[in-house]
């Protein structure tokens, strides 16, 4: 199954992506880490979690749980139609909106500095990913 999760870099509306890393822990859980920069006071889309069939239709909407909430802002995890950022044979699906879980981050008013969010995404086929988003909030 081809999938993307809430940390999908191609769908993030951020000013800069600094780094990215994927590891697999001893528990078999795939862990992804992204560093991003966002503007203070602005709601920013973090990414989209989706699961596609080869014809670009949605298989199922993944469940996304916030494992660690940010200390200096809020995260929303909403189900809505979104453009996927599929790769390989699924790249053709980028212009088709599909049901997805979309994540947004809004820093606290006036906050500038570092924040962090940890999310866990569960797919209907039993695959579970964990993502860490290290956020730098600038003016």
Short mmCIF file of C-alpha atoms in Angstrom, two decimals:
data_model
loop_
_atom_site.label_atom_id
_atom_site.label_comp_id
_atom_site.label_asym_id
_atom_site.label_seq_id
_atom_site.Cartn_x
_atom_site.Cartn_y
_atom_site.Cartn_z
CA UNK A 1 0.00 0.00 0.00
CA UNK A 2 1.31 3.42 -0.92
CA UNK A 3 0.68 5.99 1.79
CA UNK A 4 1.69 9.30 3.20
CA UNK A 5 1.17 10.53 6.69
CA UNK A 6 0.71 13.79 8.49
CA UNK A 7 4.31 14.85 7.99
CA UNK A 8 4.18 14.78 4.20
CA UNK A 9 6.58 17.51 3.17
CA UNK A 10 5.07 18.25 -0.25
CA UNK A 11 1.80 19.40 1.30
CA UNK A 12 3.20 21.55 4.08
CA UNK A 13 2.59 25.25 3.83
CA UNK A 14 5.73 26.36 5.58
CA UNK A 15 8.45 28.79 4.69
CA UNK A 16 11.32 26.31 4.95
CA UNK A 17 11.98 22.67 5.47
CA UNK A 18 15.26 22.20 7.26
CA UNK A 19 15.74 18.45 7.56
CA UNK A 20 14.02 15.09 7.51
CA UNK A 21 14.80 11.65 8.88
CA UNK A 22 13.08 8.25 8.94
CA UNK A 23 14.06 5.41 11.29
CA UNK A 24 12.56 2.10 12.41
CA UNK A 25 12.55 1.35 16.13
CA UNK A 26 12.99 -2.03 17.81
CA UNK A 27 9.19 -2.24 18.02
CA UNK A 28 9.01 -2.11 14.19
CA UNK A 29 7.34 1.30 14.27
CA UNK A 30 8.46 3.61 11.49
CA UNK A 31 9.43 6.99 12.94
CA UNK A 32 9.66 10.12 10.83
CA UNK A 33 11.12 13.43 11.92
CA UNK A 34 10.77 16.80 10.21
CA UNK A 35 12.04 20.25 11.09
CA UNK A 36 9.92 23.14 9.86
CA UNK A 37 9.66 26.90 10.19
CA UNK A 38 6.29 28.67 10.53
CA UNK A 39 5.18 32.27 10.95
CA UNK A 40 4.11 33.45 14.40
CA UNK A 41 0.34 33.69 14.84
CA UNK A 42 -0.48 31.95 11.53
CA UNK A 43 -2.39 28.68 11.19
CA UNK A 44 -0.17 26.40 9.10
CA UNK A 45 -1.01 23.13 7.39
CA UNK A 46 1.47 20.51 8.61
CA UNK A 47 0.50 17.73 6.24
CA UNK A 48 -2.01 15.20 4.99
CA UNK A 49 -2.55 11.53 5.87
CA UNK A 50 -4.19 9.45 3.14
CA UNK A 51 -4.31 5.96 1.63
CA UNK A 52 -4.90 5.51 -2.10
CA UNK A 53 -5.98 2.83 -4.54
CA UNK A 54 -4.16 2.69 -7.91
CA UNK A 55 -7.11 4.56 -9.52
CA UNK A 56 -6.54 7.48 -7.08
CA UNK A 57 -9.66 6.76 -5.03
CA UNK A 58 -9.28 6.67 -1.26
CA UNK A 59 -8.92 3.25 0.41
CA UNK A 60 -9.67 4.57 3.89
CA UNK A 61 -8.92 7.68 5.91
CA UNK A 62 -6.04 7.04 8.33
CA UNK A 63 -6.52 7.75 12.03
CA UNK A 64 -4.13 10.38 13.41
CA UNK A 65 -3.67 10.80 17.16
CA UNK A 66 -1.72 13.55 18.84
CA UNK A 67 0.79 11.75 21.10
CA UNK A 68 2.49 14.91 22.36
CA UNK A 69 0.74 18.26 22.03
CA UNK A 70 2.78 21.41 21.42
CA UNK A 71 3.63 23.51 24.47
CA UNK A 72 3.33 26.86 22.68
CA UNK A 73 0.39 26.41 20.34
CA UNK A 74 -2.35 24.04 19.25
CA UNK A 75 -2.67 21.25 16.70
CA UNK A 76 -5.86 20.34 14.89
CA UNK A 77 -6.39 16.99 13.17
CA UNK A 78 -9.35 17.31 10.79
CA UNK A 79 -10.98 15.06 8.22
CA UNK A 80 -11.39 16.92 4.95
CA UNK A 81 -10.84 16.62 1.22
CA UNK A 82 -7.23 17.25 0.28
CA UNK A 83 -4.82 16.86 -2.62
CA UNK A 84 -2.49 13.91 -1.91
CA UNK A 85 1.23 14.13 -2.58
CA UNK A 86 1.65 10.58 -3.88
CA UNK A 87 4.98 9.40 -5.24
CA UNK A 88 5.90 6.97 -8.02
CA UNK A 89 2.81 5.53 -9.69
CA UNK A 90 0.64 7.61 -7.32
CA UNK A 91 2.10 10.95 -8.47
CA UNK A 92 -0.75 11.07 -11.01
CA UNK A 93 -3.17 11.44 -8.08
CA UNK A 94 -1.87 14.88 -7.02
CA UNK A 95 -4.69 16.70 -8.82
CA UNK A 96 -7.52 14.61 -7.31
CA UNK A 97 -8.91 15.58 -3.90
CA UNK A 98 -9.42 12.59 -1.61
CA UNK A 99 -10.79 12.14 1.92
CA UNK A 100 -7.85 12.57 4.28
CA UNK A 101 -6.79 13.59 7.76
CA UNK A 102 -5.18 17.03 7.64
CA UNK A 103 -3.05 18.49 10.42
CA UNK A 104 -2.73 22.19 11.27
CA UNK A 105 -0.54 24.00 13.80
CA UNK A 106 -1.22 27.47 15.22
CA UNK A 107 1.40 28.99 17.56
CA UNK A 108 0.23 30.93 20.61
CA UNK A 109 -0.25 34.65 20.00
CA UNK A 110 3.11 36.42 20.24
CA UNK A 111 5.13 33.21 20.62
CA UNK A 112 8.49 33.02 18.81
CA UNK A 113 10.82 30.07 19.42
CA UNK A 114 10.84 26.26 19.34
CA UNK A 115 7.89 23.89 19.65
CA UNK A 116 7.29 20.21 18.95
CA UNK A 117 4.43 17.88 18.05
CA UNK A 118 4.37 14.05 18.04
CA UNK A 119 1.64 12.26 16.08
CA UNK A 120 0.82 8.61 15.45
CA UNK A 121 -0.92 7.60 12.22
CA UNK A 122 -2.73 4.25 11.92
CA UNK A 123 -3.69 2.79 8.54
CA UNK A 124 -6.44 0.20 8.00
CA UNK A 125 -3.88 -2.44 6.91
CA UNK A 126 -2.25 -2.39 10.37
CA UNK A 127 0.68 -0.10 9.51
CA UNK A 128 1.41 2.51 12.18
CA UNK A 129 3.80 5.46 11.73
CA UNK A 130 4.98 7.91 14.34
CA UNK A 131 6.01 11.41 13.38
CA UNK A 132 7.87 14.14 15.23
CA UNK A 133 7.59 17.69 13.94
CA UNK A 134 10.17 20.08 15.37
CA UNK A 135 8.77 23.57 14.79
CA UNK A 136 10.62 26.86 14.73
CA UNK A 137 8.23 29.81 15.03
CA UNK A 138 9.50 33.10 13.60
CA UNK A 139 8.03 36.62 13.47
#
